[in-house]
Amino acid sequence: MNKAKLIKRFKEVRDFSLEISSFLSDEDHQIQSMENASPVKWHLAHTTWFFETLILVAFDDSYKLFNAMMNSLYNSYYNSLGKLFPRSKRGLVTKPTLKEIIRYRKYVDEKALAFFEKTPLEGRLKYLLLLGLNHEQQHQELMLTDIKHGLFFNPLYPSLNISAVKVPEEQKPPNRQSSNRQSSGWLSVDEGVYHVGAEPDEDFYYDNEGPKHKVYLNSFKIADQVVTNGEYLAFMEKGGYDDALLWLSEGWDYLKKTKRKHPLYWVKQDNEWHQYTLSGLKKINPSDCLSHVNYYEASAYANWLGCRLPTEAEWEVAAKKTLSGDDPSDLEGNFAEKKTWQPHLEDSFQFFGNAWEWTSSAYSPYPGFKAEAGAVGEYNGKFMCNQYVLKGGSCATPKSHIRASYRNFFSAPSEWQFTSIRLCKVE
Amino acid sequence: MNKAKLIKRFKEVRDFSLEISSFLSDEDHQIQSMENASPVKWHLAHTTWFFETLILVAFDDSYKLFNAMMNSLYNSYYNSLGKLFPRSKRGLVTKPTLKEIIRYRKYVDEKALAFFEKTPLEGRLKYLLLLGLNHEQQHQELMLTDIKHGLFFNPLYPSLNISAVKVPEEQKPPNRQSSNRQSSGWLSVDEGVYHVGAEPDEDFYYDNEGPKHKVYLNSFKIADQVVTNGEYLAFMEKGGYDDALLWLSEGWDYLKKTKRKHPLYWVKQDNEWHQYTLSGLKKINPSDCLSHVNYYEASAYANWLGCRLPTEAEWEVAAKKTLSGDDPSDLEGNFAEKKTWQPHLEDSFQFFGNAWEWTSSAYSPYPGFKAEAGAVGEYNGKFMCNQYVLKGGSCATPKSHIRASYRNFFSAPSEWQFTSIRLCKVE
Amino acid sequence: MNKAKLIKRFKEVRDFSLEISSFLSDEDHQIQSMENASPVKWHLAHTTWFFETLILVAFDDSYKLFNAMMNSLYNSYYNSLGKLFPRSKRGLVTKPTLKEIIRYRKYVDEKALAFFEKTPLEGRLKYLLLLGLNHEQQHQELMLTDIKHGLFFNPLYPSLNISAVKVPEEQKPPNRQSSNRQSSGWLSVDEGVYHVGAEPDEDFYYDNEGPKHKVYLNSFKIADQVVTNGEYLAFMEKGGYDDALLWLSEGWDYLKKTKRKHPLYWVKQDNEWHQYTLSGLKKINPSDCLSHVNYYEASAYANWLGCRLPTEAEWEVAAKKTLSGDDPSDLEGNFAEKKTWQPHLEDSFQFFGNAWEWTSSAYSPYPGFKAEAGAVGEYNGKFMCNQYVLKGGSCATPKSHIRASYRNFFSAPSEWQFTSIRLCKVE
Amino acid sequence: MNKAKLIKRFKEVRDFSLEISSFLSDEDHQIQSMENASPVKWHLAHTTWFFETLILVAFDDSYKLFNAMMNSLYNSYYNSLGKLFPRSKRGLVTKPTLKEIIRYRKYVDEKALAFFEKTPLEGRLKYLLLLGLNHEQQHQELMLTDIKHGLFFNPLYPSLNISAVKVPEEQKPPNRQSSNRQSSGWLSVDEGVYHVGAEPDEDFYYDNEGPKHKVYLNSFKIADQVVTNGEYLAFMEKGGYDDALLWLSEGWDYLKKTKRKHPLYWVKQDNEWHQYTLSGLKKINPSDCLSHVNYYEASAYANWLGCRLPTEAEWEVAAKKTLSGDDPSDLEGNFAEKKTWQPHLEDSFQFFGNAWEWTSSAYSPYPGFKAEAGAVGEYNGKFMCNQYVLKGGSCATPKSHIRASYRNFFSAPSEWQFTSIRLCKVE
């Protein structure tokens, strides 16, 4: 990527955060509904802090800090940098106000752009700039999922002023029904040695996506579509949540503790299932892509059909097969830029967008993986414990952020992300 | 109180809530730092809901609800009315916005004033109006203590735009030192039968203040002033927090669990003790009234000096003696209207204002107490368990809200209220 | 009490602990079902440690410790003596074995008796000996209630080899029915000043029972019998556990958290209510004295009938009236020596035995109370916080342990003691 | 394995449980120190219940239950069979007594042996018999680790009457020092496709060890010995527990929460490190095999040396290389039968015995794995979530129980098992 393109991308990414912010009131920006979520205001400041600290402070000798306290407030999990403000209290920081944070963004953007004009964007600097942009895109996804989680507690089920997903009345999923799922709609992959991991000549990839390496796969079949709301509803109605034999032991404990019998955001009103979306509470559309299931639910659903979840290598090998040859990075799908911020049914053979797909692979280092030294090295490696890999991106993922080799990761009970299920089976 | 006075009081009380609100940003109104605290926005709406539901809906046939959902959102602990929104999630309700809540207040105030004009304010209606006003004054105190608790988590220790307490450099506490506390500065009360409780002809008192009844008191001595920061600091410096024998068993467990060695809001910076106030972080003034101690701390401090806390009857009998004869309800002191919102030293013999004083009396019904039937009856009686009575009001209490018979109550570990210590001893 | 009597009492009390122990297996002695309970083995050792430390070590220069580690293992809450072994882990200490603890008891008893022979039992020594005996009697009650709690978790509902309470088929409660409870069976006490607290010339009383002092009581009526199982069952069947207005706020939270709808130890089998007793699971006898209710249940039941619980002063004044003149300390009733270890109906006007009676009085110091200095002073004063006073003793209380002035105390949710309800009302 | 050998093995395995039991008092058998541990008494009964239910009840029509309640008490996690007694309360079940459980064992053993005499031990029956024996051996290991954990809470650090590990004064680890660990003592394995998993013709293996399948491995080096106490002590002394960058994020949180700075069972006395063993508290021997580290500690230690943990496939491929050709199942090592029940240094190239070795592999199904239907199928598959695979067995593992393909699994914070570290590195 050349300098002009990098600068253009910088502006686009920084603007998209403000566009998300524009749908929210000052008060919406403030709330934090759980330790795993952060206020949107915090995301806006934290992504800015990243550019300020790792680029401007590090490379631009003439740079003057906007305000020294931003570092302690908007640093995140980087244990190696400064003293940490407790994560669970982020929602209490009302000052600086949103207006001051917007000024902080503007200040850093102006300084950064001025600095980029006079400096070659190469080497370590280029890498950190791309890292900062990808980092901000990750937080754009979290802005959407975190605010969704916070607003859900409001009994009014408030809607953002976005255009809701439009689902034509007559729409039907093409060529599939839960009844024939077992006999059709499967892609086959042959036994053999395959490569997985990021191509070394990509403009950017996270350290956890490399090194590219060989794996041995047995032959398998993988579904050409993700599970729909209607298919999952059948599982619910046939007692899926009551049959201990279908569930991982931890998952069964989770059900006992939470008394849950349906995915997060599903609400029964007037005897009909609805789901909370960023456009408000909507009737379930059976043909739409399921979302907001945790790993336990994904595993139990697969067991119920005598199937299993794919490993991350299986998913990646199959997904790459579906990409048209010319530019594998030009992915089509329901991504964040469409601003539906809600999964819906797309055409078949769609591995990207809509909702992240749980794999059965624990998040662990690829052979030969080395974490970077210092703060940047804290980015990924330290989370390689009790997390599962998810693939493919979601309706809250910016399109330019995702790749076939991308490894997202969340703990098994996580469900506030847009997450879904793709089935796999032997032979 | 006649109609004109009642209406004047209604306007004054309603306006004072908005005046407190005016010191805060939209985001400040939103935060909730613990289950015991509520967002200021919630207080503004909840006090309005009280007038709407218990007066307008109940008495004015022509009244139309502002918005039906206000009832489920801004009802509080009244189990008998409607379904309850979980208290701990109040901070997540961003909609209705602050602007809408201000409109709600205006709507209810207009309707109420129009209704008052055409209706005699007597009997049950008058009682409920006075109850509503006193209820709102209680919440005014909570607005101040709750926002103080929320802002304290901010490492910037933000200040409201109020005029800070002014303490002249040369100020000295009149006629007292911790060294001679034991031999001077004590009021004596003789053994005998005394009356306690509200006078039946008061304009208003809470049901828990009656019936007026007789108690038998042994003779006792009670301090003519509350404990100062400097006196308490001596207790800290002489190892008070490390001597298990001084503490209630529950209090010692509390110290072990919280690792606390000082009152809430005390912060050591550059080796000097400061305290967080609504004017920001300030150096401790040794002559000022101590505040924000819990019952355990109050009890341990009294033990350390071989003293004890007064019972509520002892406090009330002693306090009434200090009131000048003509109008015992015309109290002088550091109350909320002064807008310092921080205790400081006042003249001697001051039993009212500054900070609530812990008594050793568990909160329990007076002989002959009967809770009212229905929702209003939930107001006080149901809390008569594991709470202690506090007397005298604080710098966050509106002056017209407090009486000698007033019984405030909080659980032993509570410390986010302005609370202090007055010593007592046998003969 | 003269020396011969003291020595006789020492032998009797020490033997009774072993008699309780004789009903249990080695394994029964080991278990601890909650932090508030202790293994019976621990009780046997701890009561011995008390005599060893506070009498033999303190007064007998020739005494040699049985084994130094007994102090750290069998000390209890005395923060001022030695380092404390965590209370919740007492059930894990398998060594010393029960046999060694029995040897420890024998050793200390022999040394103590030899010492008593050659020493005048007067003054401080006499006081500590009586304190030690009363202390052991308190632990005898806990041995019974703690093992009952532990065995209850066993789905077999095991029985000790004691003779079960015998209830003749035809037994009927004399002169009372729940229907006429409101109009008969009440004792009246007139308004006036009364004395409460221990007589100064008693052989022994706990420091918390004094000083004897005056209280002013309004006139009241108090039930001549405690509540029966049948009366309480009516409360349950008429929805008492579902009506929030009857319950203290804390009590209602307790019900929500525990999902309880009946007293501890009540078990429904084959559609009939049973209760767990130390003779195994037995059908509820409606005429028997209710037991194992907590303060919340006692308060809600009283509210349901428009009554209230007595204060401790009311209870004591009324109870003393029922005692026959000659020797008020010669109490009749169902006490621990009868070895039924289960309450049952006794004749009317019975204020002692069967089950402790909740009062509405928070446990607090009497006017003029001074805790003793040092470890013995930790005995009572430090628990004067969030506890309620109970009066009258139970079927697990040794007869010689109880007095009208005796103040037992437990926290509101406590229910593993034999606890019951006596109603009170105005006028 | 033929019938005679099977019967012999049945007797040996059943006897070894009783031998472990013989070192303990009745009270030792009763205690349960945490939810993950069970009383030894429970293990003795539960392993018997397994044979009774899955063999005698299922196959022997003439069998009469010893006592029906054994099923509800001694069933374990099998959600599909009967109602479950809560795991955390196992330590409270004093009846049946130990004596009755020994009678239960004897009864079932006699019936089983009589049944085996007259029945061909083949097919499903043979499989379940072997499953039952392996199941009992697993519980033998837990008897040792669970009682060790329980006894550790006793401040006396009690010892079993076993012969303690003897470590000759002059013993030195052969050919290794922490200083040259980086340059010597490594086994090399070449890149390529390898087989892992149990051989299909083994007499017995758990379902989770199959199917045997191919994996692609990059070349790697693996340490020829596990980490010693002395090597780990260097990590501690050089601040390993204080450097956040070395730790997994979850591990760092664990350190903050537990305030741990050393492995479980390490105790500093008189300024010297000791460790609790089943022979009591012993000084650390620097040459001995480290044990009782959790996954976080294993991972941080490896990071500190710039190494990593092996994957389970790497471990298995390397371990198989070290086995002498003739009978790979004839493993040498420090196993449970030696009754040291404490790891110590053995000769080099030792992959089996002493302590389980953490791998970096999350416990997940092998390609083509199918859980069995019904209760037996609950054995392994349902735990494939947030657990890590450990290899090689320990000093508490019976020798005939372990294989190179054996997959043990525990959650990352587990440390009450004998667990240790073997390093791995690239190239």
XYZ file of C-alpha atoms in Angstrom, chain D:
427
model
C -5.863 -60.244 27.755
C -7.284 -63.634 28.651
C -9.797 -64.401 31.380
C -7.291 -65.501 34.017
C -5.268 -62.364 33.518
C -8.358 -60.193 33.634
C -9.477 -61.736 36.912
C -6.008 -61.362 38.364
C -5.942 -57.756 37.300
C -9.403 -57.170 38.810
C -8.177 -58.473 42.175
C -4.983 -56.414 42.057
C -6.710 -53.187 41.176
C -9.442 -53.625 43.765
C -6.863 -54.474 46.432
C -4.695 -51.460 45.683
C -7.565 -49.094 46.529
C -7.824 -50.742 49.930
C -4.085 -50.479 50.364
C -4.226 -46.723 49.851
C -7.163 -46.585 52.259
C -5.140 -48.473 54.885
C -2.863 -45.464 55.405
C -5.761 -43.278 56.511
C -7.884 -42.883 59.650
C -11.691 -43.094 59.476
C -11.804 -39.315 59.742
C -9.248 -38.872 56.935
C -11.620 -40.786 54.659
C -14.394 -38.260 55.312
C -12.952 -34.885 54.351
C -13.458 -32.914 51.142
C -11.331 -29.818 50.752
C -12.843 -28.355 47.581
C -15.495 -29.124 44.995
C -12.914 -30.674 42.649
C -11.833 -33.159 45.311
C -13.870 -35.979 46.827
C -13.599 -37.877 50.110
C -11.529 -41.062 49.853
C -14.604 -42.857 51.172
C -16.550 -41.606 48.204
C -13.887 -42.852 45.786
C -13.993 -46.301 47.405
C -17.746 -46.467 47.019
C -18.020 -44.793 43.626
C -15.590 -47.177 41.924
C -17.622 -50.051 43.378
C -20.859 -48.533 42.187
C -19.377 -48.474 38.685
C -18.876 -52.279 38.654
C -22.225 -52.865 40.302
C -24.199 -50.746 37.869
C -22.454 -51.165 34.541
C -21.505 -54.835 34.947
C -23.502 -56.727 37.580
C -26.851 -54.996 37.139
C -26.428 -54.949 33.378
C -25.179 -58.478 32.792
C -25.941 -60.704 35.803
C -29.665 -61.404 36.072
C -29.269 -63.020 39.462
C -27.574 -59.991 41.015
C -29.280 -58.338 43.980
C -28.363 -54.744 44.816
C -26.355 -54.307 47.992
C -28.417 -51.244 48.883
C -30.452 -49.128 46.465
C -29.360 -45.803 47.912
C -25.764 -46.406 46.863
C -26.754 -45.314 43.358
C -27.830 -41.811 44.291
C -24.929 -41.326 46.684
C -22.084 -42.714 44.618
C -23.022 -41.971 41.063
C -20.779 -39.125 39.909
C -21.217 -36.782 37.006
C -23.387 -39.006 34.922
C -26.275 -36.687 34.230
C -28.075 -39.400 32.319
C -28.294 -41.815 35.285
C -30.593 -41.011 38.204
C -30.632 -37.878 40.337
C -27.378 -36.353 41.330
C -26.243 -35.628 44.876
C -24.472 -32.243 44.807
C -20.766 -32.760 44.367
C -19.730 -30.093 46.828
C -21.588 -31.832 49.668
C -19.944 -35.248 49.373
C -17.872 -34.547 52.455
C -21.017 -34.343 54.601
C -22.241 -37.883 53.978
C -21.090 -39.662 57.136
C -23.467 -42.543 56.712
C -22.919 -45.104 55.257
C -19.807 -45.383 57.416
C -16.438 -46.470 56.100
C -17.084 -49.938 57.478
C -20.269 -50.267 55.457
C -18.490 -49.126 52.329
C -15.800 -51.733 52.843
C -18.599 -54.293 53.171
C -20.106 -52.937 49.959
C -16.787 -53.401 48.177
C -16.465 -56.945 49.492
C -20.013 -57.823 48.471
C -19.595 -56.506 44.938
C -16.172 -58.122 44.534
C -17.490 -61.524 45.591
C -20.494 -61.286 43.320
C -18.352 -60.059 40.443
C -15.752 -62.799 40.818
C -18.483 -65.445 41.049
C -20.064 -63.993 37.921
C -16.767 -63.812 36.047
C -16.147 -67.509 36.791
C -19.241 -68.613 34.981
C -19.251 -66.121 32.098
C -17.029 -65.556 29.073
C -15.240 -62.225 29.517
C -15.555 -60.997 25.982
C -16.920 -58.246 23.796
C -18.872 -55.534 25.549
C -18.501 -57.163 28.953
C -14.724 -57.379 28.608
C -14.620 -53.749 27.480
C -16.690 -52.564 30.435
C -14.588 -54.616 32.855
C -11.421 -52.999 31.518
C -13.146 -49.632 31.567
C -14.107 -50.214 35.217
C -10.544 -51.154 36.140
C -9.061 -48.138 34.409
C -11.751 -45.996 35.985
C -10.763 -47.279 39.427
C -7.105 -46.593 38.695
C -7.963 -43.017 37.806
C -9.711 -42.728 41.147
C -6.704 -44.227 42.928
C -4.709 -41.283 41.665
C -7.434 -38.921 42.878
C -7.540 -40.595 46.302
C -3.902 -39.629 46.707
C -4.140 -36.116 45.312
C -7.433 -35.328 47.049
C -6.284 -36.474 50.489
C -3.015 -34.583 50.012
C -4.993 -31.427 49.332
C -7.218 -31.981 52.351
C -4.406 -32.748 54.783
C -2.447 -29.707 53.602
C -4.941 -27.400 55.367
C -3.927 -28.895 58.684
C -1.285 -26.665 60.289
C 0.406 -29.832 61.567
C 1.223 -30.935 57.989
C 0.422 -34.553 58.828
C 2.302 -37.465 57.296
C 0.939 -40.789 56.116
C 2.785 -43.824 57.340
C 4.532 -44.360 54.046
C 8.231 -44.502 53.478
C 9.283 -41.080 52.388
C 11.223 -40.595 49.193
C 14.861 -41.198 49.904
C 17.215 -38.765 48.276
C 20.885 -39.584 48.824
C 22.774 -36.505 49.990
C 25.261 -36.684 47.177
C 22.750 -37.112 44.370
C 23.220 -34.756 41.464
C 21.196 -34.514 38.294
C 23.227 -36.286 35.578
C 24.569 -34.095 32.813
C 22.470 -31.012 33.209
C 22.415 -27.620 34.759
C 20.080 -24.765 34.252
C 22.974 -22.816 32.779
C 23.477 -25.152 29.866
C 19.893 -26.166 29.408
C 19.767 -24.071 26.249
C 22.602 -25.825 24.538
C 22.309 -29.457 25.566
C 19.793 -32.033 26.712
C 17.433 -31.616 23.762
C 15.946 -34.310 21.568
C 15.381 -33.347 17.936
C 12.394 -34.425 15.859
C 12.222 -33.845 12.122
C 9.456 -32.180 10.155
C 6.943 -34.562 8.597
C 3.693 -36.478 8.852
C 3.392 -38.663 11.988
C 0.792 -40.929 13.462
C -0.675 -40.198 16.874
C -3.365 -41.934 18.915
C -3.837 -45.400 20.350
C -3.005 -48.513 18.395
C -6.327 -50.120 17.439
C -5.197 -53.512 18.766
C -4.436 -52.347 22.303
C -6.249 -54.312 25.025
C -7.783 -51.105 26.217
C -7.686 -47.410 25.542
C -10.098 -44.573 26.251
C -12.300 -43.377 23.416
C -10.556 -39.999 23.479
C -7.234 -41.627 22.427
C -8.605 -42.588 19.029
C -8.870 -42.795 16.180
C -5.205 -43.077 15.362
C -4.572 -40.404 12.766
C -1.956 -38.405 10.899
C -0.603 -35.013 11.933
C 1.896 -32.742 10.250
C 4.694 -31.613 12.556
C 7.328 -28.973 11.961
C 10.759 -29.876 13.237
C 11.240 -29.183 16.959
C 13.502 -29.857 19.920
C 12.151 -31.193 23.189
C 13.948 -31.332 26.543
C 15.145 -34.742 27.627
C 14.183 -34.026 31.226
C 11.451 -32.213 33.079
C 12.109 -29.009 34.997
C 13.545 -29.426 38.501
C 12.714 -27.628 41.718
C 16.041 -25.847 41.537
C 15.457 -24.563 38.028
C 12.022 -23.303 39.000
C 13.375 -21.675 42.134
C 15.708 -19.622 39.919
C 12.652 -18.386 38.024
C 11.008 -17.397 41.325
C 14.091 -15.675 42.641
C 14.643 -13.735 39.427
C 11.182 -12.177 39.708
C 9.263 -14.513 37.444
C 6.059 -13.990 39.398
C 6.308 -10.206 39.052
C 6.776 -9.834 35.305
C 3.362 -9.533 33.644
C 4.850 -9.965 30.186
C 5.692 -13.599 30.929
C 2.173 -14.590 31.868
C -0.990 -15.453 30.051
C -3.598 -12.788 30.752
C -5.725 -15.292 32.705
C -2.659 -16.400 34.624
C -1.804 -12.866 35.634
C -5.351 -12.378 36.909
C -4.983 -15.625 38.839
C -1.807 -14.334 40.514
C -3.500 -11.063 41.437
C -6.488 -12.877 42.899
C -4.610 -15.555 44.834
C -1.524 -13.486 45.702
C 0.522 -16.586 44.870
C 4.273 -16.348 44.357
C 5.200 -20.056 44.397
C 3.775 -23.468 43.494
C 1.018 -25.018 45.577
C 2.386 -26.879 48.614
C 5.527 -24.761 48.805
C 5.874 -23.309 52.294
C 8.646 -21.042 53.550
C 9.770 -21.932 57.062
C 12.779 -20.452 58.823
C 13.610 -18.749 55.563
C 13.876 -22.012 53.649
C 11.532 -23.435 51.054
C 9.771 -26.642 51.965
C 7.054 -28.574 50.227
C 4.178 -30.529 51.642
C 4.335 -34.215 50.715
C 2.373 -37.227 51.869
C 5.358 -37.894 54.148
C 4.936 -34.459 55.745
C 6.704 -31.147 55.198
C 10.137 -31.601 53.585
C 12.904 -29.276 52.510
C 12.936 -28.651 48.760
C 15.442 -30.836 46.944
C 16.691 -28.740 43.988
C 17.434 -31.818 41.862
C 13.957 -33.269 42.188
C 11.275 -33.048 39.597
C 9.062 -29.972 40.062
C 5.417 -30.711 40.756
C 2.021 -29.064 41.421
C 2.407 -26.224 38.971
C -0.623 -25.046 37.031
C -0.778 -24.315 33.319
C -0.184 -20.616 33.880
C 3.024 -21.322 35.758
C 4.161 -23.838 33.152
C 3.531 -21.326 30.377
C 5.257 -18.426 32.174
C 8.299 -20.529 33.025
C 8.677 -21.614 29.396
C 8.331 -18.009 28.210
C 10.999 -16.909 30.653
C 13.510 -19.200 28.925
C 12.320 -18.262 25.436
C 10.902 -21.749 25.064
C 7.377 -23.078 24.908
C 5.389 -26.128 25.984
C 5.130 -29.022 23.534
C 1.861 -29.790 21.783
C 0.388 -33.154 22.690
C 1.356 -34.543 19.272
C 4.953 -33.386 19.681
C 5.121 -34.952 23.133
C 3.676 -38.255 21.981
C 5.939 -38.546 18.933
C 9.023 -37.751 21.031
C 8.050 -40.051 23.891
C 7.475 -43.014 21.587
C 10.999 -42.550 20.230
C 12.423 -43.072 23.714
C 10.643 -46.346 24.322
C 12.687 -49.478 23.826
C 11.435 -51.549 20.958
C 10.267 -54.824 22.429
C 7.291 -53.949 24.545
C 6.411 -50.271 24.418
C 3.816 -50.811 27.114
C 6.408 -51.964 29.628
C 7.138 -48.519 31.020
C 9.721 -47.850 33.682
C 9.292 -45.000 36.124
C 8.177 -43.631 39.451
C 4.573 -44.866 39.544
C 1.964 -45.276 42.285
C 2.974 -48.816 43.148
C 6.299 -47.565 44.547
C 4.294 -45.781 47.220
C 6.625 -42.802 47.446
C 3.735 -40.663 46.153
C 6.190 -37.913 45.542
C 8.145 -37.098 42.358
C 11.918 -37.301 42.375
C 14.720 -37.278 39.884
C 15.060 -40.321 37.641
C 17.426 -41.087 34.812
C 17.376 -39.012 31.637
C 15.012 -39.554 28.720
C 12.225 -40.331 31.145
C 8.829 -39.349 29.742
C 6.702 -41.463 32.081
C 5.955 -41.341 35.793
C 6.890 -38.703 38.407
C 4.487 -35.972 37.265
C 2.057 -35.262 34.455
C 3.475 -32.921 31.841
C 1.399 -29.981 30.640
C 1.079 -29.669 26.880
C -0.071 -26.534 25.062
C -2.874 -28.529 23.439
C -6.450 -27.797 24.390
C -8.315 -31.010 24.969
C -10.384 -31.603 21.820
C -11.660 -34.557 19.821
C -9.353 -36.380 17.429
C -10.475 -36.330 13.797
C -13.253 -38.890 13.480
C -13.894 -39.152 17.235
C -17.397 -40.262 18.147
C -18.554 -40.325 21.756
C -20.278 -43.565 22.726
C -24.023 -43.418 23.144
C -25.472 -43.332 26.666
C -23.814 -42.965 30.037
C -20.418 -44.372 29.039
C -20.301 -41.749 26.301
C -20.358 -39.024 28.922
C -16.965 -40.169 29.995
C -14.752 -37.902 27.975
C -16.347 -35.881 25.202
C -18.332 -33.542 27.401
C -15.173 -32.253 29.046
C -13.623 -31.097 25.771
C -13.783 -27.431 26.676
C -11.263 -25.220 28.448
C -9.044 -28.118 29.496
C -5.434 -28.840 28.587
C -3.949 -32.236 27.747
C -1.318 -33.690 30.088
C 0.852 -36.656 29.222
C 2.984 -39.335 30.825
C 1.436 -40.192 34.208
C 2.718 -39.429 37.667
C 3.951 -40.949 40.901
C 0.274 -41.397 41.791
C -0.625 -43.170 38.535
C -0.687 -46.993 38.552
C 1.863 -48.281 36.089
C -0.554 -50.463 34.131
C -2.828 -47.502 33.601
C -0.609 -45.326 31.455
C 0.275 -45.357 27.749
C 2.043 -43.009 25.320
C -1.335 -42.231 23.762
C -3.005 -41.537 27.137
C -4.650 -38.104 27.300
C -5.219 -36.725 30.741
C -6.848 -33.295 30.968
C -7.262 -30.567 33.555
C -8.263 -26.918 33.520
C -5.503 -24.298 33.432
C -5.613 -23.332 37.138
C -5.507 -26.962 38.337
C -2.513 -27.630 40.528
C -3.515 -30.254 43.048
C -2.409 -32.995 40.671
C 1.260 -33.946 40.348
C 1.999 -31.736 37.324
C 5.246 -30.542 35.831
C 6.919 -28.909 32.846
C 8.871 -30.226 29.855
C 10.244 -27.527 27.576
C 10.127 -27.445 23.825
C 11.584 -25.106 21.225
C 11.742 -24.485 17.504
C 14.520 -25.923 15.349
